């Protein structure tokens, strides 16, 4: 029988990309056509997508434009080129986007105090973009209201009040964020090969940043000094850096500070780029001898069952598997109250770190080829045992998608195959052929950051 064990492991150098995958105009045109087909089938005449710096994924998926300092709107009707509304700074910046759209300057999207000398009423501009009285309009922001059963309320809006009110001048409006984000067939749930390749590119860099800090953190450094080990190159970020050690580490989300790290204390780091997020948590220690009394069985009590649950996730995940099956396999191992699992044990990932999740109790959604998914099981014990974390991303790809990926992106495919070999041959994780690991730390879990050559693996009990 296999058991999780702490063993000596060398994490391979999987390498970083020498080329960057790009999404061309034809891909965005195809996305707009799929969007049109979907909203027409739902009885809509147009869809307006809202975006801002924090909520970029839906509008970027459709246009390639990511708002920087301002908000933006994309108007898509049945029969004309989409129109992008941007403010003073976004209007010229939109020229770099790969999407196929017309641009309109609406200065109320600009920051306060900037010029409003070309101000025109929003309703007038929307009419020029193709909206007409009597239309049924869908409005997509960044989420919708769902109850515990997953029932979606299309009359609940999180987008700005002015926008909802103005659109209602043309006709009935409903929230259609689920059109892009629902867990069964949302338009952003199934990804093209080029998009998956770009996610792999992002994951290479985000995971490398985390690995650099795990290997480079030392007692006596402050948290900023530890984070300086990341070696950022400027790829767009999806979230703030989550990094801290000591008393704040139990919260998971704080940003780093000047606080000096001490040997034997808990530590956590999460790095999210657009398309990937990686996280590790453990102790800034050489081994159990550095931990405070009472938790020196940290590996046996928390890390080993936690790693076993992550292995169960990786070995269960696959095309045709339901999200509920993954949930059940994981929670059978870490469902005890001690582990404090409060969120879904995994979710979809895209330009935003969390799109939606099919992994819940009783979840019937079947996983499909083209999905990008995150192993994200978070044991928040609320005790001195702290937590453990092994957050990385994968994609699911059937034989045709795997062949297309290997043909179009051979360098990335070589990294994927090397990661699969490491996970199966070194870590003892039995992957299905369709599981494509994107992280350069693929399932690598060192509980003690000062001894990174000691990591978890599945081994036969008598080994």
CSV table of C-alpha atoms in Angstrom, one decimal:
chain,number,residue,atom,x,y,z
A,1,UNK,CA,0.0,0.0,0.0
A,2,UNK,CA,1.3,3.4,-0.9
A,3,UNK,CA,1.8,6.0,1.8
A,4,UNK,CA,3.0,9.6,1.8
A,5,UNK,CA,6.5,9.9,3.0
A,6,UNK,CA,9.1,12.6,3.5
A,7,UNK,CA,12.0,11.6,1.3
A,8,UNK,CA,15.1,13.0,-0.4
A,9,UNK,CA,14.1,14.5,-3.8
A,10,UNK,CA,15.8,16.8,-6.2
A,11,UNK,CA,13.4,19.1,-8.0
A,12,UNK,CA,14.4,19.2,-11.7
A,13,UNK,CA,15.1,22.3,-13.6
A,14,UNK,CA,12.2,22.3,-16.1
A,15,UNK,CA,13.3,25.5,-17.8
A,16,UNK,CA,11.7,28.7,-18.7
A,17,UNK,CA,10.2,29.5,-22.1
A,18,UNK,CA,12.4,31.0,-24.9
A,19,UNK,CA,9.3,32.3,-26.8
A,20,UNK,CA,6.0,33.8,-25.7
A,21,UNK,CA,2.7,32.4,-27.1
A,22,UNK,CA,0.5,35.1,-28.5
A,23,UNK,CA,-3.3,35.3,-29.1
A,24,UNK,CA,-4.0,36.6,-32.6
A,25,UNK,CA,-6.9,38.6,-34.0
A,26,UNK,CA,-8.5,35.6,-35.6
A,27,UNK,CA,-8.8,34.0,-32.2
A,28,UNK,CA,-10.6,37.0,-30.8
A,29,UNK,CA,-12.9,37.2,-33.9
A,30,UNK,CA,-13.8,33.6,-33.3
A,31,UNK,CA,-14.6,34.3,-29.7
A,32,UNK,CA,-16.9,37.1,-30.6
A,33,UNK,CA,-18.8,34.8,-33.0
A,34,UNK,CA,-19.2,32.2,-30.2
A,35,UNK,CA,-20.4,35.0,-27.9
A,36,UNK,CA,-22.9,36.1,-30.4
A,37,UNK,CA,-24.2,32.6,-31.1
A,38,UNK,CA,-24.6,32.1,-27.3
A,39,UNK,CA,-26.4,35.3,-26.5
A,40,UNK,CA,-28.7,35.1,-29.5
A,41,UNK,CA,-29.7,31.6,-28.4
A,42,UNK,CA,-30.6,33.1,-25.0
A,43,UNK,CA,-32.9,35.6,-26.6
A,44,UNK,CA,-30.6,38.6,-26.3
A,45,UNK,CA,-29.9,41.3,-28.9
A,46,UNK,CA,-26.6,42.6,-27.4
A,47,UNK,CA,-24.2,42.0,-24.6
A,48,UNK,CA,-22.2,44.7,-22.8
A,49,UNK,CA,-19.0,43.6,-21.0
A,50,UNK,CA,-17.7,45.8,-18.1
A,51,UNK,CA,-14.1,45.6,-17.0
A,52,UNK,CA,-11.6,47.4,-14.7
A,53,UNK,CA,-8.2,46.8,-13.3
A,54,UNK,CA,-9.4,44.2,-10.7
A,55,UNK,CA,-11.9,42.6,-13.0
A,56,UNK,CA,-10.2,42.3,-16.3
A,57,UNK,CA,-10.8,38.7,-17.4
A,58,UNK,CA,-14.2,38.8,-19.2
A,59,UNK,CA,-13.5,41.9,-21.2
A,60,UNK,CA,-9.9,40.7,-22.0
A,61,UNK,CA,-11.2,37.3,-23.2
A,62,UNK,CA,-13.4,39.1,-25.7
A,63,UNK,CA,-11.2,41.9,-26.9
A,64,UNK,CA,-7.6,41.4,-25.8
A,65,UNK,CA,-7.8,44.8,-24.0
A,66,UNK,CA,-7.0,44.9,-20.3
A,67,UNK,CA,-7.9,48.1,-18.5
A,68,UNK,CA,-5.0,49.7,-16.6
A,69,UNK,CA,-6.0,52.9,-14.7
A,70,UNK,CA,-9.6,53.1,-15.9
A,71,UNK,CA,-12.7,51.1,-16.5
A,72,UNK,CA,-13.8,50.0,-19.9
A,73,UNK,CA,-16.9,48.7,-21.7
A,74,UNK,CA,-17.3,46.4,-24.7
A,75,UNK,CA,-20.5,46.5,-26.7
A,76,UNK,CA,-21.3,43.5,-28.8
A,77,UNK,CA,-24.4,43.4,-31.0
A,78,UNK,CA,-25.6,40.9,-33.6
A,79,UNK,CA,-24.6,42.6,-36.7
A,80,UNK,CA,-21.7,45.0,-36.3
A,81,UNK,CA,-18.1,45.1,-35.2
A,82,UNK,CA,-17.8,45.4,-31.3
A,83,UNK,CA,-17.2,48.8,-29.8
A,84,UNK,CA,-14.7,49.4,-27.0
A,85,UNK,CA,-15.4,52.4,-24.7
A,86,UNK,CA,-12.2,53.7,-23.0
A,87,UNK,CA,-11.1,56.8,-21.1
A,88,UNK,CA,-8.4,59.3,-21.8
A,89,UNK,CA,-5.5,57.0,-21.1
A,90,UNK,CA,-7.1,53.7,-22.2
A,91,UNK,CA,-8.2,55.0,-25.6
A,92,UNK,CA,-4.7,55.2,-27.1
A,93,UNK,CA,-3.5,52.2,-25.2
A,94,UNK,CA,-6.3,50.1,-26.7
A,95,UNK,CA,-4.4,50.2,-30.0
A,96,UNK,CA,-2.1,47.5,-28.7
A,97,UNK,CA,-4.9,45.0,-28.1
A,98,UNK,CA,-5.2,42.1,-30.6
A,99,UNK,CA,-9.0,42.1,-30.6
A,100,UNK,CA,-11.1,43.4,-33.5
A,101,UNK,CA,-13.2,46.4,-32.4
A,102,UNK,CA,-13.9,50.0,-32.9
A,103,UNK,CA,-12.8,52.5,-30.2
A,104,UNK,CA,-14.9,55.2,-28.6
A,105,UNK,CA,-13.6,57.8,-26.1
A,106,UNK,CA,-15.9,58.3,-23.1
A,107,UNK,CA,-14.2,60.5,-20.7
A,108,UNK,CA,-16.2,59.6,-17.7
A,109,UNK,CA,-14.2,56.4,-17.6
A,110,UNK,CA,-11.1,58.6,-16.9
A,111,UNK,CA,-9.8,59.4,-13.5
A,112,UNK,CA,-11.2,62.4,-11.6
A,113,UNK,CA,-9.7,65.7,-12.5
A,114,UNK,CA,-8.7,64.7,-16.0
A,115,UNK,CA,-10.2,66.5,-19.0
A,116,UNK,CA,-13.9,66.1,-19.9
A,117,UNK,CA,-13.7,68.5,-22.9
A,118,UNK,CA,-15.1,65.9,-25.3
A,119,UNK,CA,-17.8,64.6,-23.0
A,120,UNK,CA,-20.9,63.1,-24.6
A,121,UNK,CA,-23.8,61.3,-23.0
A,122,UNK,CA,-23.3,57.6,-22.5
A,123,UNK,CA,-26.8,56.7,-23.9
A,124,UNK,CA,-25.9,58.6,-27.1
A,125,UNK,CA,-22.6,56.7,-27.5
A,126,UNK,CA,-24.3,53.4,-26.8
A,127,UNK,CA,-26.9,54.0,-29.5
A,128,UNK,CA,-24.1,54.9,-32.0
A,129,UNK,CA,-22.5,51.5,-31.0
A,130,UNK,CA,-25.6,49.7,-32.1
A,131,UNK,CA,-28.0,49.6,-29.1
A,132,UNK,CA,-31.6,50.4,-29.9
A,133,UNK,CA,-34.8,50.9,-27.9
A,134,UNK,CA,-36.6,47.7,-27.4
A,135,UNK,CA,-33.5,45.5,-27.2
A,136,UNK,CA,-32.9,42.8,-24.6
A,137,UNK,CA,-29.4,43.4,-23.3
A,138,UNK,CA,-27.0,41.2,-21.3
A,139,UNK,CA,-24.6,42.8,-19.0
A,140,UNK,CA,-21.4,40.9,-17.9
A,141,UNK,CA,-19.2,42.2,-15.1
A,142,UNK,CA,-17.1,39.8,-13.1
A,143,UNK,CA,-19.6,37.7,-11.2
A,144,UNK,CA,-23.2,37.1,-10.5
A,145,UNK,CA,-25.4,36.1,-7.5
A,146,UNK,CA,-25.6,32.4,-6.7
A,147,UNK,CA,-27.1,30.7,-3.7
A,148,UNK,CA,-25.7,27.6,-2.1
A,149,UNK,CA,-27.6,25.4,-4.5
A,150,UNK,CA,-26.0,27.2,-7.4
A,151,UNK,CA,-29.1,29.0,-8.6
A,152,UNK,CA,-28.2,32.1,-10.6
A,153,UNK,CA,-30.1,35.4,-10.2
A,154,UNK,CA,-30.0,37.3,-13.5
A,155,UNK,CA,-31.6,40.4,-11.9
A,156,UNK,CA,-28.7,40.9,-9.4
A,157,UNK,CA,-26.0,43.3,-10.7
A,158,UNK,CA,-22.5,44.0,-9.3
A,159,UNK,CA,-21.6,46.4,-12.1
A,160,UNK,CA,-21.9,50.2,-11.7
A,161,UNK,CA,-25.3,51.7,-11.0
A,162,UNK,CA,-24.9,54.3,-13.8
A,163,UNK,CA,-24.3,51.6,-16.4
A,164,UNK,CA,-27.3,49.4,-15.4
A,165,UNK,CA,-29.6,52.4,-15.3
A,166,UNK,CA,-28.4,53.7,-18.7
A,167,UNK,CA,-28.8,50.3,-20.4
A,168,UNK,CA,-32.3,50.0,-19.0
A,169,UNK,CA,-33.2,53.0,-21.1
A,170,UNK,CA,-33.0,50.7,-24.1
A,171,UNK,CA,-34.9,47.7,-22.7
A,172,UNK,CA,-34.7,44.9,-20.2
A,173,UNK,CA,-31.2,44.1,-18.9
A,174,UNK,CA,-30.0,40.9,-17.1
A,175,UNK,CA,-26.7,39.8,-15.7
A,176,UNK,CA,-25.0,37.4,-18.1
A,177,UNK,CA,-21.6,36.9,-16.4
A,178,UNK,CA,-22.6,33.2,-16.2
A,179,UNK,CA,-22.6,33.1,-20.0
A,180,UNK,CA,-18.8,33.4,-19.8
A,181,UNK,CA,-18.2,31.9,-16.4
A,182,UNK,CA,-20.7,29.2,-15.5
A,183,UNK,CA,-19.0,25.9,-14.6
A,184,UNK,CA,-20.7,23.7,-17.2
A,185,UNK,CA,-20.2,25.5,-20.5
A,186,UNK,CA,-19.1,29.1,-19.8
A,187,UNK,CA,-17.3,30.5,-22.8
A,188,UNK,CA,-14.1,31.0,-20.7
A,189,UNK,CA,-14.2,27.5,-19.3
A,190,UNK,CA,-13.0,25.6,-22.4
A,191,UNK,CA,-9.7,27.1,-23.8
A,192,UNK,CA,-8.1,27.1,-27.2
A,193,UNK,CA,-4.6,25.6,-27.5
A,194,UNK,CA,-3.0,29.0,-27.9
A,195,UNK,CA,-4.7,30.1,-24.6
A,196,UNK,CA,-3.5,27.0,-22.8
A,197,UNK,CA,0.1,27.6,-24.1
A,198,UNK,CA,-0.1,31.1,-22.7
A,199,UNK,CA,-1.2,29.8,-19.4
A,200,UNK,CA,1.7,27.3,-19.4
A,201,UNK,CA,4.0,30.3,-20.1
A,202,UNK,CA,2.6,32.2,-17.1
A,203,UNK,CA,2.8,29.1,-14.9
A,204,UNK,CA,6.4,28.6,-15.7
A,205,UNK,CA,7.2,32.1,-14.4
A,206,UNK,CA,4.9,32.2,-11.4
A,207,UNK,CA,6.0,28.8,-10.1
A,208,UNK,CA,9.7,29.8,-10.7
A,209,UNK,CA,9.2,32.9,-8.6
A,210,UNK,CA,7.8,30.8,-5.7
A,211,UNK,CA,10.5,28.2,-6.1
A,212,UNK,CA,13.2,30.9,-5.9
A,213,UNK,CA,11.8,32.2,-2.6
A,214,UNK,CA,11.5,28.7,-1.1
A,215,UNK,CA,15.1,28.0,-1.9
A,216,UNK,CA,16.4,31.5,-1.0
A,217,UNK,CA,14.6,32.4,2.2
A,218,UNK,CA,16.7,32.5,5.3
A,219,UNK,CA,16.2,33.5,9.0
A,220,UNK,CA,17.3,37.1,9.6
A,221,UNK,CA,15.9,38.3,6.2
A,222,UNK,CA,13.0,40.6,6.3
A,223,UNK,CA,10.0,39.5,4.1
A,224,UNK,CA,10.8,42.0,1.4
A,225,UNK,CA,14.3,40.6,1.1
A,226,UNK,CA,12.9,37.1,0.7
A,227,UNK,CA,10.6,38.3,-2.0
A,228,UNK,CA,13.4,40.0,-3.8
A,229,UNK,CA,14.6,36.5,-4.7
A,230,UNK,CA,11.7,36.1,-7.1
A,231,UNK,CA,13.3,37.7,-10.0
A,232,UNK,CA,10.3,39.3,-11.6
A,233,UNK,CA,10.4,40.1,-15.3
A,234,UNK,CA,7.2,42.2,-15.6
A,235,UNK,CA,4.6,39.7,-16.8
A,236,UNK,CA,1.2,41.0,-15.8
A,237,UNK,CA,0.1,40.0,-12.4
A,238,UNK,CA,-3.4,38.7,-11.4
A,239,UNK,CA,-3.2,39.3,-7.7
A,240,UNK,CA,-1.0,41.0,-5.1
A,241,UNK,CA,1.9,39.0,-3.7
A,242,UNK,CA,0.7,37.0,-0.7
A,243,UNK,CA,3.8,36.5,1.5
A,244,UNK,CA,4.4,36.6,5.2
A,245,UNK,CA,6.0,34.7,8.0
A,246,UNK,CA,5.3,34.4,11.8
A,247,UNK,CA,2.0,35.5,13.4
A,248,UNK,CA,0.4,36.8,10.2
A,249,UNK,CA,1.1,33.7,8.2
A,250,UNK,CA,-2.1,32.0,9.4
A,251,UNK,CA,-4.1,34.5,7.5
A,252,UNK,CA,-2.5,33.5,4.1
A,253,UNK,CA,-3.3,36.8,2.3
A,254,UNK,CA,-1.1,39.6,3.8
A,255,UNK,CA,1.5,41.3,1.7
A,256,UNK,CA,5.2,41.2,2.8
A,257,UNK,CA,6.6,43.7,5.2
A,258,UNK,CA,9.9,44.7,6.8
A,259,UNK,CA,9.4,42.1,9.6
A,260,UNK,CA,12.5,39.9,10.1
A,261,UNK,CA,11.8,36.2,9.7
A,262,UNK,CA,12.8,33.8,12.5
A,263,UNK,CA,13.9,30.2,12.2
A,264,UNK,CA,11.1,27.8,13.1
A,265,UNK,CA,8.2,30.0,12.3
A,266,UNK,CA,5.4,29.4,9.7
A,267,UNK,CA,5.8,30.9,6.2
A,268,UNK,CA,3.5,31.2,3.2
A,269,UNK,CA,3.9,32.6,-0.3
A,270,UNK,CA,1.5,32.9,-3.3
A,271,UNK,CA,2.4,34.4,-6.7
A,272,UNK,CA,-0.3,35.0,-9.3
A,273,UNK,CA,0.2,36.0,-12.9
A,274,UNK,CA,-2.5,36.4,-15.5
A,275,UNK,CA,-3.2,32.7,-16.2
A,276,UNK,CA,-1.5,31.0,-13.3
A,277,UNK,CA,-1.1,31.1,-9.5
A,278,UNK,CA,1.3,29.1,-7.4
A,279,UNK,CA,1.5,28.8,-3.6
A,280,UNK,CA,3.6,27.0,-1.0
A,281,UNK,CA,3.3,27.1,2.8
A,282,UNK,CA,5.3,25.4,5.5
A,283,UNK,CA,7.9,26.3,8.1
A,284,UNK,CA,11.2,28.2,7.9
A,285,UNK,CA,12.9,25.3,9.5
A,286,UNK,CA,15.4,22.5,8.9
A,287,UNK,CA,13.2,19.9,10.4
A,288,UNK,CA,10.9,19.1,13.2
A,289,UNK,CA,13.6,19.9,15.8
A,290,UNK,CA,13.2,23.6,14.9
A,291,UNK,CA,9.5,23.6,15.6
A,292,UNK,CA,7.9,24.6,18.9
A,293,UNK,CA,7.0,21.8,21.4
A,294,UNK,CA,3.7,20.2,20.7
A,295,UNK,CA,3.9,20.3,16.9
A,296,UNK,CA,7.0,18.3,16.1
A,297,UNK,CA,4.7,15.7,14.5
A,298,UNK,CA,3.7,18.3,11.9
A,299,UNK,CA,4.6,16.0,8.9
A,300,UNK,CA,2.7,13.0,10.3
A,301,UNK,CA,-0.3,14.9,11.6
A,302,UNK,CA,-0.9,17.5,8.8
A,303,UNK,CA,1.5,17.3,5.8
A,304,UNK,CA,1.2,13.6,5.1
A,305,UNK,CA,-2.6,13.4,5.0
A,306,UNK,CA,-2.6,16.7,3.1
A,307,UNK,CA,-0.2,15.5,0.5
A,308,UNK,CA,-2.2,12.3,0.1
A,309,UNK,CA,-5.3,14.4,-0.6
A,310,UNK,CA,-3.4,16.3,-3.3
A,311,UNK,CA,-2.3,13.0,-4.8
A,312,UNK,CA,-5.9,11.9,-4.8
A,313,UNK,CA,-6.8,15.1,-6.6
A,314,UNK,CA,-4.2,14.5,-9.3
A,315,UNK,CA,-5.1,10.9,-9.7
A,316,UNK,CA,-8.8,11.4,-9.9
A,317,UNK,CA,-8.9,14.5,-12.1
A,318,UNK,CA,-9.6,13.6,-15.7
A,319,UNK,CA,-12.0,14.0,-18.7
A,320,UNK,CA,-15.5,12.8,-17.9
A,321,UNK,CA,-14.9,12.9,-14.1
A,322,UNK,CA,-17.4,14.9,-12.1
A,323,UNK,CA,-16.4,17.7,-9.8
A,324,UNK,CA,-18.2,15.9,-7.0
A,325,UNK,CA,-16.0,12.8,-7.5
A,326,UNK,CA,-12.9,14.9,-7.0
A,327,UNK,CA,-14.4,16.6,-3.9
A,328,UNK,CA,-15.3,13.2,-2.4
A,329,UNK,CA,-11.8,11.7,-2.9
A,330,UNK,CA,-10.1,14.7,-1.4
A,331,UNK,CA,-12.4,15.2,1.5
A,332,UNK,CA,-12.3,11.6,2.4
A,333,UNK,CA,-8.7,12.3,3.5
A,334,UNK,CA,-8.9,15.9,4.9
A,335,UNK,CA,-12.5,16.2,5.8
A,336,UNK,CA,-11.9,16.1,9.5
A,337,UNK,CA,-12.6,19.4,11.3
A,338,UNK,CA,-8.9,19.6,12.2
A,339,UNK,CA,-7.9,20.4,8.6
A,340,UNK,CA,-10.3,23.3,8.4
A,341,UNK,CA,-11.0,23.0,4.7
A,342,UNK,CA,-13.4,25.9,4.0
A,343,UNK,CA,-13.2,26.3,0.2
A,344,UNK,CA,-13.6,24.1,-2.8
A,345,UNK,CA,-10.6,21.7,-3.3
A,346,UNK,CA,-9.9,23.2,-6.7
A,347,UNK,CA,-11.3,25.5,-9.3
A,348,UNK,CA,-11.1,26.8,-12.9
A,349,UNK,CA,-8.3,29.3,-13.5
A,350,UNK,CA,-8.0,31.8,-16.3
A,351,UNK,CA,-6.7,35.4,-16.5
A,352,UNK,CA,-8.5,35.7,-13.1
A,353,UNK,CA,-7.2,33.4,-10.4
A,354,UNK,CA,-10.7,31.9,-9.7
A,355,UNK,CA,-13.3,31.7,-12.4
A,356,UNK,CA,-15.7,29.2,-10.9
A,357,UNK,CA,-15.5,25.7,-9.4
A,358,UNK,CA,-17.2,22.4,-10.2
A,359,UNK,CA,-15.6,20.7,-7.2
A,360,UNK,CA,-18.2,20.7,-4.5
A,361,UNK,CA,-20.2,18.1,-2.6
A,362,UNK,CA,-22.6,16.4,-5.0
A,363,UNK,CA,-21.2,18.4,-8.0
A,364,UNK,CA,-22.3,16.8,-11.2
A,365,UNK,CA,-20.4,18.9,-13.7
A,366,UNK,CA,-18.2,16.6,-15.9
A,367,UNK,CA,-14.7,17.8,-16.6
A,368,UNK,CA,-13.8,18.3,-20.3
A,369,UNK,CA,-10.9,18.7,-22.6
A,370,UNK,CA,-9.6,22.3,-22.7
A,371,UNK,CA,-10.3,23.1,-19.1
A,372,UNK,CA,-7.6,24.8,-17.0
A,373,UNK,CA,-7.8,23.8,-13.4
A,374,UNK,CA,-6.1,24.6,-10.1
A,375,UNK,CA,-5.2,22.1,-7.4
A,376,UNK,CA,-6.1,24.4,-4.5
A,377,UNK,CA,-6.7,22.5,-1.3
A,378,UNK,CA,-6.3,24.8,1.7
A,379,UNK,CA,-6.0,23.3,5.2
A,380,UNK,CA,-6.4,26.2,7.6
A,381,UNK,CA,-6.1,24.4,11.0
A,382,UNK,CA,-6.2,27.6,13.1
A,383,UNK,CA,-3.7,25.9,15.4
A,384,UNK,CA,0.1,26.0,15.9
A,385,UNK,CA,0.3,23.3,13.2
A,386,UNK,CA,-0.5,26.2,10.8
A,387,UNK,CA,-1.1,24.7,7.3
A,388,UNK,CA,0.5,23.1,4.2
A,389,UNK,CA,0.0,24.1,0.6
A,390,UNK,CA,0.7,22.7,-2.8
A,391,UNK,CA,-1.2,25.0,-5.2
A,392,UNK,CA,-0.4,24.5,-8.9
A,393,UNK,CA,-2.3,24.4,-12.2
A,394,UNK,CA,-3.0,21.9,-14.9
A,395,UNK,CA,-5.0,21.5,-18.1
A,396,UNK,CA,-7.1,18.6,-19.4
A,397,UNK,CA,-6.5,17.7,-23.0
A,398,UNK,CA,-7.8,14.8,-25.1
A,399,UNK,CA,-5.7,13.1,-27.7
A,400,UNK,CA,-6.5,15.7,-30.4
A,401,UNK,CA,-5.7,18.7,-28.2
A,402,UNK,CA,-2.5,17.1,-27.0
A,403,UNK,CA,-1.4,16.5,-30.5
A,404,UNK,CA,-2.2,20.1,-31.4
A,405,UNK,CA,-0.4,21.4,-28.4
A,406,UNK,CA,2.7,19.3,-29.1
A,407,UNK,CA,2.8,20.4,-32.7
A,408,UNK,CA,2.3,24.1,-32.1
A,409,UNK,CA,4.4,24.5,-29.0
A,410,UNK,CA,7.0,21.7,-28.9
A,411,UNK,CA,9.2,23.5,-26.3
A,412,UNK,CA,6.3,23.8,-23.9
A,413,UNK,CA,5.2,20.2,-24.6
A,414,UNK,CA,8.7,19.0,-23.7
A,415,UNK,CA,8.4,20.7,-20.3
A,416,UNK,CA,4.9,19.2,-19.8
A,417,UNK,CA,6.2,15.7,-20.5
A,418,UNK,CA,9.2,16.2,-18.2
A,419,UNK,CA,6.8,17.3,-15.4
A,420,UNK,CA,4.6,14.3,-15.9
A,421,UNK,CA,7.6,12.0,-15.7
A,422,UNK,CA,8.8,13.7,-12.4
A,423,UNK,CA,5.3,13.5,-10.9
A,424,UNK,CA,4.9,9.8,-11.8
A,425,UNK,CA,8.4,8.4,-11.5
A,426,UNK,CA,9.7,10.5,-8.6
A,427,UNK,CA,6.7,11.6,-6.6
A,428,UNK,CA,4.7,8.4,-7.3
A,429,UNK,CA,1.5,10.1,-8.6
A,430,UNK,CA,-0.4,8.2,-11.2
A,431,UNK,CA,-1.6,10.7,-13.8
A,432,UNK,CA,-4.0,10.1,-16.6
A,433,UNK,CA,-2.8,10.8,-20.1
A,434,UNK,CA,-5.0,13.9,-20.4
A,435,UNK,CA,-3.5,15.7,-17.3
A,436,UNK,CA,-1.0,18.4,-18.3
A,437,UNK,CA,0.9,19.9,-15.4
A,438,UNK,CA,1.9,23.5,-16.0
A,439,UNK,CA,3.9,24.3,-12.9
A,440,UNK,CA,7.7,24.1,-12.6
A,441,UNK,CA,7.2,22.9,-9.1
A,442,UNK,CA,4.7,20.2,-10.2
A,443,UNK,CA,3.4,18.8,-6.9
A,444,UNK,CA,6.7,19.4,-5.1
A,445,UNK,CA,6.0,19.9,-1.4
A,446,UNK,CA,8.9,20.5,1.0
A,447,UNK,CA,7.5,21.0,4.5
A,448,UNK,CA,10.7,22.6,5.8
A,449,UNK,CA,12.0,25.4,3.6
A,450,UNK,CA,15.5,25.2,5.0
A,451,UNK,CA,15.7,21.6,3.8
A,452,UNK,CA,14.2,21.8,0.4
A,453,UNK,CA,15.7,18.5,-0.7
A,454,UNK,CA,13.3,16.8,1.7
A,455,UNK,CA,9.9,16.6,0.0
A,456,UNK,CA,6.8,14.5,0.1
A,457,UNK,CA,6.3,11.5,-2.2
A,458,UNK,CA,4.1,8.4,-2.4
A,459,UNK,CA,6.0,5.3,-1.5
A,460,UNK,CA,5.2,1.6,-0.8
A,461,UNK,CA,4.7,1.1,2.9
A,462,UNK,CA,7.6,-1.3,3.1
A,463,UNK,CA,10.0,0.9,1.1
